[in-house]
CSV table of C-alpha atoms and ligand atoms in Angstrom, one decimal:
chain,number,residue,atom,x,y,z
A,1,UNK,CA,98.6,14.8,-0.8
A,2,UNK,CA,99.3,12.9,-4.1
A,3,UNK,CA,98.5,9.5,-2.6
A,4,UNK,CA,95.3,10.9,-1.0
A,5,UNK,CA,94.3,12.5,-4.3
A,6,UNK,CA,94.8,9.2,-6.2
A,7,UNK,CA,92.7,7.4,-3.6
A,8,UNK,CA,89.9,9.9,-3.8
A,9,UNK,CA,89.9,9.9,-7.6
A,10,UNK,CA,89.7,6.1,-7.5
A,11,UNK,CA,86.7,6.4,-5.1
A,12,UNK,CA,85.1,8.9,-7.4
A,13,UNK,CA,85.3,6.6,-10.5
A,14,UNK,CA,84.7,3.3,-8.7
A,15,UNK,CA,82.7,4.0,-5.5
A,16,UNK,CA,82.6,0.7,-3.5
A,17,UNK,CA,79.1,1.8,-2.3
A,18,UNK,CA,77.5,2.6,-5.7
A,19,UNK,CA,74.0,3.2,-4.1
A,20,UNK,CA,72.9,4.7,-0.8
A,21,UNK,CA,69.3,4.0,0.1
A,22,UNK,CA,66.8,5.7,2.4
A,23,UNK,CA,63.1,5.2,3.2
A,24,UNK,CA,61.4,8.6,3.4
A,25,UNK,CA,59.7,9.0,6.9
A,26,UNK,CA,57.5,11.9,5.7
A,27,UNK,CA,56.5,13.7,2.5
A,28,UNK,CA,59.2,15.9,1.0
A,29,UNK,CA,60.2,17.3,-2.3
A,30,UNK,CA,63.5,17.8,-4.1
A,31,UNK,CA,64.3,20.2,-7.0
A,32,UNK,CA,66.8,18.9,-9.5
A,33,UNK,CA,69.6,20.9,-11.2
A,34,UNK,CA,67.2,21.8,-14.0
A,35,UNK,CA,64.6,23.2,-11.6
A,36,UNK,CA,62.2,20.3,-11.9
A,37,UNK,CA,60.5,19.4,-8.7
A,38,UNK,CA,60.3,15.7,-7.6
A,39,UNK,CA,57.7,14.8,-5.0
A,40,UNK,CA,58.8,12.2,-2.4
A,41,UNK,CA,56.0,10.6,-0.4
A,42,UNK,CA,56.4,9.0,3.0
A,43,UNK,CA,57.4,5.3,2.6
A,44,UNK,CA,59.1,5.8,-0.7
A,45,UNK,CA,62.6,4.4,-1.2
A,46,UNK,CA,65.1,7.0,-2.4
A,47,UNK,CA,68.3,5.8,-4.0
A,48,UNK,CA,71.3,8.1,-4.0
A,49,UNK,CA,73.8,6.9,-6.6
A,50,UNK,CA,77.3,8.0,-6.0
A,51,UNK,CA,78.4,6.2,-9.2
A,52,UNK,CA,76.1,8.4,-11.3
A,53,UNK,CA,76.8,11.6,-9.3
A,54,UNK,CA,80.6,11.0,-9.5
A,55,UNK,CA,80.4,10.8,-13.3
A,56,UNK,CA,77.9,13.6,-13.9
A,57,UNK,CA,78.8,16.1,-16.6
A,58,UNK,CA,77.1,18.9,-14.6
A,59,UNK,CA,79.5,18.5,-11.8
A,60,UNK,CA,82.8,17.2,-13.2
A,61,UNK,CA,85.1,18.3,-16.0
A,62,UNK,CA,85.9,15.3,-18.2
A,63,UNK,CA,84.0,13.1,-15.7
A,64,UNK,CA,85.3,9.8,-17.2
A,65,UNK,CA,88.9,10.8,-17.1
A,66,UNK,CA,91.2,9.7,-14.3
A,67,UNK,CA,92.5,13.1,-13.0
A,68,UNK,CA,93.7,12.8,-9.4
A,69,UNK,CA,94.8,16.5,-9.5
A,70,UNK,CA,91.1,17.3,-8.9
A,71,UNK,CA,91.7,16.3,-5.3
A,72,UNK,CA,95.0,18.1,-4.7
A,73,UNK,CA,94.7,20.5,-1.8
A,74,UNK,CA,94.6,23.6,-4.1
A,75,UNK,CA,91.6,22.2,-6.0
A,76,UNK,CA,89.8,20.2,-3.3
A,77,UNK,CA,87.7,23.2,-2.2
A,78,UNK,CA,85.9,23.4,-5.6
A,79,UNK,CA,84.3,20.0,-4.9
A,80,UNK,CA,80.9,20.4,-3.3
A,81,UNK,CA,80.1,18.4,-0.1
A,82,UNK,CA,77.3,16.6,-1.8
A,83,UNK,CA,78.9,16.0,-5.2
A,84,UNK,CA,81.4,13.4,-3.9
A,85,UNK,CA,79.8,10.8,-1.6
A,86,UNK,CA,82.0,7.7,-1.4
A,87,UNK,CA,81.4,7.6,2.3
A,88,UNK,CA,77.9,9.0,2.3
A,89,UNK,CA,77.0,12.2,4.3
A,90,UNK,CA,75.0,13.4,7.2
A,91,UNK,CA,74.3,11.6,10.5
A,92,UNK,CA,75.0,8.1,9.0
A,93,UNK,CA,78.2,9.0,7.2
A,94,UNK,CA,80.8,6.3,7.2
A,95,UNK,CA,82.6,6.2,10.6
A,96,UNK,CA,85.5,4.4,9.0
A,97,UNK,CA,86.3,7.0,6.3
A,98,UNK,CA,89.5,8.3,7.9
A,99,UNK,CA,90.6,4.8,8.7
A,100,UNK,CA,89.9,3.7,5.1
B,201,HEM,C1,86.8,2.5,1.1
B,201,HEM,C2,86.3,2.0,2.2
B,201,HEM,C3,84.9,2.4,2.6
B,201,HEM,C4,83.8,2.9,1.9
B,201,HEM,C5,83.7,3.3,0.5
B,201,HEM,C6,82.7,3.0,2.9
B,201,HEM,C7,81.5,3.5,2.5
B,201,HEM,C8,80.4,3.7,3.4
B,201,HEM,C9,79.2,4.4,3.1
B,201,HEM,C10,78.7,4.9,1.8
B,201,HEM,C11,78.4,4.4,4.3
B,201,HEM,C12,77.0,5.0,4.5
B,201,HEM,C13,75.9,4.1,4.2
B,201,HEM,C14,74.6,4.8,4.2
B,201,HEM,O1,74.5,6.0,4.4
B,201,HEM,O2,73.6,4.1,4.1
B,201,HEM,C15,79.2,3.7,5.3
B,201,HEM,C16,78.8,3.5,6.6
B,201,HEM,C17,79.5,2.9,7.6
B,201,HEM,N1,80.8,2.5,7.5
B,201,HEM,FE1,82.0,2.6,5.8
B,201,HEM,N2,83.1,2.6,4.1
B,201,HEM,C18,84.4,2.2,4.0
B,201,HEM,C19,85.2,1.7,5.0
B,201,HEM,C20,84.8,1.5,6.3
B,201,HEM,C21,85.7,1.1,7.4
B,201,HEM,C22,87.2,0.8,7.3
B,201,HEM,C23,84.9,1.0,8.5
B,201,HEM,C24,85.2,0.6,9.9
B,201,HEM,C25,86.4,0.5,10.4
B,201,HEM,C26,83.5,1.4,8.1
B,201,HEM,C27,82.4,1.4,9.0
B,201,HEM,C28,81.2,1.9,8.6
B,201,HEM,C29,80.0,1.9,9.6
B,201,HEM,C30,80.0,1.4,11.0
B,201,HEM,C31,79.0,2.6,8.9
B,201,HEM,C32,77.6,2.8,9.4
B,201,HEM,C33,77.5,4.2,10.1
B,201,HEM,C34,76.1,4.5,10.5
B,201,HEM,O3,75.1,4.0,9.9
B,201,HEM,O4,75.9,5.2,11.5
B,201,HEM,N3,83.5,1.7,6.8
B,201,HEM,N4,80.4,3.3,4.8
């Protein structure tokens, strides 16, 4: 568990894939944490930035600090599925995550 936590904390601070990109296939919208709506039009490129997300003050306590204990089993459940994305998420999630 300690080795895994250190690995995951390293992936949080230095995600090897700092940007995950998608082309919108249809119109959509997204509401940010402050309640502001962002319209996404078909054909737009959407960049999801794990680097930024992983260091965001809304989601992490002391975001710039190296604190592997965040990822110990007793704390892991507090980390939201879409707040930590070193391997992406959804249908195109990294198939090598467990191997890595
Ligand atoms: C620390 C190591 C790794 C990181 C950070 C990583 C990260 C990622 C990310 C973020 C994606 C999603 C890209 C997207 O959604 O556009 C991805 C996809 C993928 N990864 Fe990894 N990866 C790692 C290791 C591996 C390994 C070891 C393998 C194979 C043995 C692998 C195979 C793949 C494949 C095939 C996809 C494409 C899956 C799909 O599009 O259906 N990755 N990886």
